[in-house]
Amino acid sequence: MGCIDNLGDVLMMRHITAHLIFVVLLLAANIAAGGYRETFEREFMLSPWSIAKGETSACIQCHTSANMGPEMHKITREWKQSWHAKNNISCHDCHGGAPEDASVSMMHQRGFKGSPKDNEVPEFCGTCHIAILDNYLKSGHGKTFRDTADGPSCVTCHGSHNIQQASMDIINEQLCSQCHTYERAKEMKQALFIVENKLSNIGENLDRLKLLGINVKDEEQSFFRTHAEYRALFHSIDVDMVRTKSSDYTKRLEVIEGAIDDSYTKLAYRRNFSAYLFLLFLGLGIVVFLLSKSYENC
Amino acid sequence: MLEKIKQWIEVRIGLEELVNRHLRSYRTPKGANVFNTLGFVALVAFIVQVITGIMLLLYYVPHPDHAFQSVQTITNEIPYGWLFRLIHNIGSNIIIGVIIIHLIHVFLRVSYKKPREITWISGCLMFFLMLLTSITGQLLPWHQTGFWQTTVTSTIPAFLPIIGEGISSYMRGGEFVTGVTLSRYFSFHVVILPVLITALIGLHIMLIRRQGISTSPVVEPQKPSEQADTFKRESHVEGQPCFPHFSLKRLFMVMLYFSIIFFIMTFMPNLFLPPESNMPANPLMTPETIRPAWYFLAPYQLIKIIPNDLLGISVLAIFTIFFTFWPFFDAKEAERDIRKRLFMANTAVLILVVWVVLTIWGMYS
């Protein structure tokens, strides 16, 4: 209280103290009444809702429980990092079943498929990736798989739960030379190079434009179609066909690149227009300021 | 021709007399500076929000299936739609900043004292309503940022006992943020809150015009004994006329306000539009960080660091009540010059510093 040497401050302190006593009493009563909810609500507020919702999925709940061994835990851990998880593809989308109800989640009557046997893998993944399955089955990879039941299937290159967005990096010496020489794969990688580079650049630019608020819905759809078709074509493992058709894909991608350029031009126009307005108001501000100064002593 | 038009208007509405009475004869106190114009700047900023809001309203569709796309259409397809959207977006943040500085200025000048208690309270209420307008506006584009910010902000009232759940449930129109929440927030954002704010603006301006702009305690010290018990308008005979002197200061600040908006639009167009605000709302995908708008970071951080949620929200509620009704808590007979009231000045500065620290902490936590 040493610094309070003014009557006003002393009076104010008395007011505040009286009100604070009342407030503290009220607060104590409130805490006594509401404290029981504290832990739940803190977790509720800080834990993201989707995770809270995800935890209600019977598959994830069970596979992350203490009853399961580390191998089972690994499945959910890997899935959470995967391209599937990023695109909201959950366990039941591939394995079927009823994730909302643990008691019936693994019943075949509820569509539960379980894990596919090795020879069922292409059909399993092909449920969604239809065009790729067609080309794969006609390819050297698919034929070998069908004939020997031991050839490369989807999981050989892409893995099973930790599936990442495919890129040219998937064609590498370590992986391909498990079955054949890398030379053949290298030839394919070279054939893919131009289109794959364009795909990668366009993908990045579309993401960037989207985050800048540009509507690229049409370009995205066109990109998705071209991308999916090209990837399906690649699964034929036919280097000559990939080379022949690459120019068609290049043309289609150039159209999208044109639209992207237009979007950047639009952004540049917006920036220039805003800059013009900024300079205009700044200039007017300076004029008004000088005018107000001239009136100050009037 | 121009003279004829002026004469035509003059005969009908008496423009000359109107300007003389409300601008030339209306005088501002000695030492009135740019800080005194902030109320006017806030008014202009509000009008800008209303105008740009109406432009957006022409094309906006308040439905979860169409809201995001309609905002995308406004930004990308409608001629200069991007300009209106960005002015509305950046302006909504600037207006809060202007009101905060205005409130701090009025507080430090102790201008809230008798007879201006109602003016202070109406100003505080307008500030809170403006914050509510921001909260409700964030959800309307139905993007990830708005959706998850609403999820968090609508949960906070639930920490209050007894009435908390009711408030949260009323805000959302149910257990979760859904289309019901969107239509509810839409009604509040475009009709209910602006009407209430406009009514309060009317009251606020009426009071200022009746009482006159408060003097600076530094330039014109006022003794407690001078506080009259009858209504007395401060006419500031020795001050300067509102027009053109003070009006030019106001105009300068309005130009500065627009310059700041267009500066941000040129160099940092996405300052208040983080990447998630260009992604449609997805209840199944939580953004990595859910952070409220900058002006809510301090209260948000306070709730996070206080171990008991109820205690956290109670501290905020008490602070808000104290702040709003401060003219009645402050000593009636006290000096207006805050430099002579060390305790109050130090407390105010301490609260401001804590507020800034909590905001920065919230930004990086």
CSV table of N, CA, C and O in Angstrom, one decimal, chain A residues 7 25 43 80 113 121 133 147 214 249:
chain,number,residue,atom,x,y,z
A,7,LEU,N,-5.9,9.8,-2.2
A,7,LEU,CA,-7.2,9.5,-1.7
A,7,LEU,C,-8.0,8.6,-2.6
A,7,LEU,O,-8.7,7.7,-2.2
A,25,LEU,N,-16.0,-15.6,-2.8
A,25,LEU,CA,-17.0,-16.5,-2.1
A,25,LEU,C,-17.9,-17.1,-3.2
A,25,LEU,O,-18.1,-18.3,-3.2
A,43,GLU,N,-9.9,-32.3,-21.4
A,43,GLU,CA,-9.4,-33.2,-22.4
A,43,GLU,C,-10.3,-33.1,-23.7
A,43,GLU,O,-9.8,-33.1,-24.8
A,80,LYS,N,-2.1,-44.5,-39.6
A,80,LYS,CA,-2.3,-43.1,-39.3
A,80,LYS,C,-1.3,-42.2,-40.1
A,80,LYS,O,-1.6,-41.0,-40.3
A,113,LYS,N,-14.5,-58.4,-44.3
A,113,LYS,CA,-13.7,-59.3,-45.2
A,113,LYS,C,-12.4,-59.8,-44.6
A,113,LYS,O,-11.8,-60.7,-45.1
A,121,VAL,N,-4.8,-60.3,-53.0
A,121,VAL,CA,-4.5,-58.9,-52.8
A,121,VAL,C,-4.9,-58.0,-54.0
A,121,VAL,O,-5.5,-57.0,-53.8
A,133,LEU,N,-6.1,-52.1,-61.7
A,133,LEU,CA,-6.2,-53.5,-61.6
A,133,LEU,C,-6.2,-54.1,-63.0
A,133,LEU,O,-5.5,-55.1,-63.3
A,147,ASP,N,0.1,-66.6,-62.9
A,147,ASP,CA,0.7,-67.9,-63.3
A,147,ASP,C,1.4,-68.6,-62.1
A,147,ASP,O,1.2,-69.8,-61.9
A,214,ILE,N,-7.5,-19.5,-54.4
A,214,ILE,CA,-8.0,-19.6,-55.8
A,214,ILE,C,-8.8,-20.9,-56.0
A,214,ILE,O,-8.4,-21.9,-55.5
A,249,TYR,N,-0.7,-37.2,-72.9
A,249,TYR,CA,-0.8,-36.7,-71.5
A,249,TYR,C,-0.2,-35.4,-71.3
A,249,TYR,O,-0.6,-34.5,-70.6
